[in-house]
């Protein structure tokens, strides 16, 4: 299990701690996305400098 899978799984589990209903769905989705992004960064598949426009030589 790589860091991307671990990150999204951890994010989804943390999101389930919210209350029931549509709000819980939104919280679970948002925390799952955060977990996915963190996992991709840890795996080296996503460079935040490229995402935010930094790291480019002008």
PDB file of C-alpha atoms in Angstrom:
ATOM      1  CA  UNK A   1       0.000   0.000   0.000  1.00  0.00           C
ATOM      2  CA  UNK A   2       1.624   3.254  -1.115  1.00  0.00           C
ATOM      3  CA  UNK A   3       1.302   6.704   0.434  1.00  0.00           C
ATOM      4  CA  UNK A   4      -1.435   7.778  -2.006  1.00  0.00           C
ATOM      5  CA  UNK A   5      -3.664   4.892  -0.970  1.00  0.00           C
ATOM      6  CA  UNK A   6      -2.852   5.409   2.709  1.00  0.00           C
ATOM      7  CA  UNK A   7      -3.562   9.140   2.444  1.00  0.00           C
ATOM      8  CA  UNK A   8      -6.948   8.780   0.809  1.00  0.00           C
ATOM      9  CA  UNK A   9      -7.941   5.996   3.199  1.00  0.00           C
ATOM     10  CA  UNK A  10      -6.928   8.061   6.220  1.00  0.00           C
ATOM     11  CA  UNK A  11      -8.781  11.076   4.833  1.00  0.00           C
ATOM     12  CA  UNK A  12     -11.961   9.111   4.284  1.00  0.00           C
ATOM     13  CA  UNK A  13     -11.822   7.557   7.751  1.00  0.00           C
ATOM     14  CA  UNK A  14     -11.304  10.969   9.338  1.00  0.00           C
ATOM     15  CA  UNK A  15     -14.194  12.348   7.320  1.00  0.00           C
ATOM     16  CA  UNK A  16     -16.533   9.661   8.642  1.00  0.00           C
ATOM     17  CA  UNK A  17     -16.106  11.134  12.123  1.00  0.00           C
ATOM     18  CA  UNK A  18     -18.477  13.946  11.089  1.00  0.00           C
ATOM     19  CA  UNK A  19     -22.208  13.973  11.742  1.00  0.00           C
ATOM     20  CA  UNK A  20     -24.690  12.116   9.528  1.00  0.00           C
ATOM     21  CA  UNK A  21     -26.259  13.586   6.434  1.00  0.00           C
ATOM     22  CA  UNK A  22     -25.173  15.644   3.455  1.00  0.00           C
ATOM     23  CA  UNK A  23     -22.718  17.633   5.569  1.00  0.00           C
ATOM     24  CA  UNK A  24     -20.943  14.396   6.478  1.00  0.00           C
ATOM     25  CA  UNK A  25     -20.692  13.533   2.787  1.00  0.00           C
ATOM     26  CA  UNK A  26     -19.105  16.908   1.990  1.00  0.00           C
ATOM     27  CA  UNK A  27     -16.690  16.702   4.918  1.00  0.00           C
ATOM     28  CA  UNK A  28     -15.714  13.129   4.001  1.00  0.00           C
ATOM     29  CA  UNK A  29     -15.178  14.110   0.382  1.00  0.00           C
ATOM     30  CA  UNK A  30     -13.068  17.165   1.285  1.00  0.00           C
ATOM     31  CA  UNK A  31     -10.905  15.317   3.787  1.00  0.00           C
ATOM     32  CA  UNK A  32     -10.509  12.436   1.317  1.00  0.00           C
ATOM     33  CA  UNK A  33      -9.247  14.840  -1.345  1.00  0.00           C
ATOM     34  CA  UNK A  34      -6.775  16.337   1.142  1.00  0.00           C
ATOM     35  CA  UNK A  35      -5.566  12.824   1.987  1.00  0.00           C
ATOM     36  CA  UNK A  36      -5.183  12.020  -1.699  1.00  0.00           C
ATOM     37  CA  UNK A  37      -3.115  15.155  -2.343  1.00  0.00           C
ATOM     38  CA  UNK A  38      -0.877  14.512   0.682  1.00  0.00           C
ATOM     39  CA  UNK A  39      -0.369  10.908  -0.412  1.00  0.00           C
ATOM     40  CA  UNK A  40       0.557  11.959  -3.944  1.00  0.00           C
ATOM     41  CA  UNK A  41       3.057  14.493  -2.609  1.00  0.00           C
ATOM     42  CA  UNK A  42       4.632  11.834  -0.387  1.00  0.00           C
ATOM     43  CA  UNK A  43       4.834   9.404  -3.329  1.00  0.00           C
ATOM     44  CA  UNK A  44       6.522  12.091  -5.421  1.00  0.00           C
ATOM     45  CA  UNK A  45       3.765  12.038  -8.049  1.00  0.00           C
ATOM     46  CA  UNK A  46       2.700  15.635  -7.372  1.00  0.00           C
ATOM     47  CA  UNK A  47       4.954  18.660  -7.008  1.00  0.00           C
ATOM     48  CA  UNK A  48       3.228  21.482  -5.165  1.00  0.00           C
ATOM     49  CA  UNK A  49       5.668  23.995  -6.673  1.00  0.00           C
ATOM     50  CA  UNK A  50       4.282  23.185 -10.113  1.00  0.00           C
ATOM     51  CA  UNK A  51       0.701  23.409  -8.905  1.00  0.00           C
ATOM     52  CA  UNK A  52       1.124  26.855  -7.374  1.00  0.00           C
ATOM     53  CA  UNK A  53       3.369  28.195 -10.158  1.00  0.00           C
ATOM     54  CA  UNK A  54       6.529  28.338  -8.111  1.00  0.00           C
ATOM     55  CA  UNK A  55       9.745  26.631  -8.999  1.00  0.00           C
ATOM     56  CA  UNK A  56       9.834  27.805 -12.583  1.00  0.00           C
ATOM     57  CA  UNK A  57      12.886  29.651 -13.809  1.00  0.00           C
ATOM     58  CA  UNK A  58      11.949  32.880 -15.553  1.00  0.00           C
TER      59      UNK A  58
END
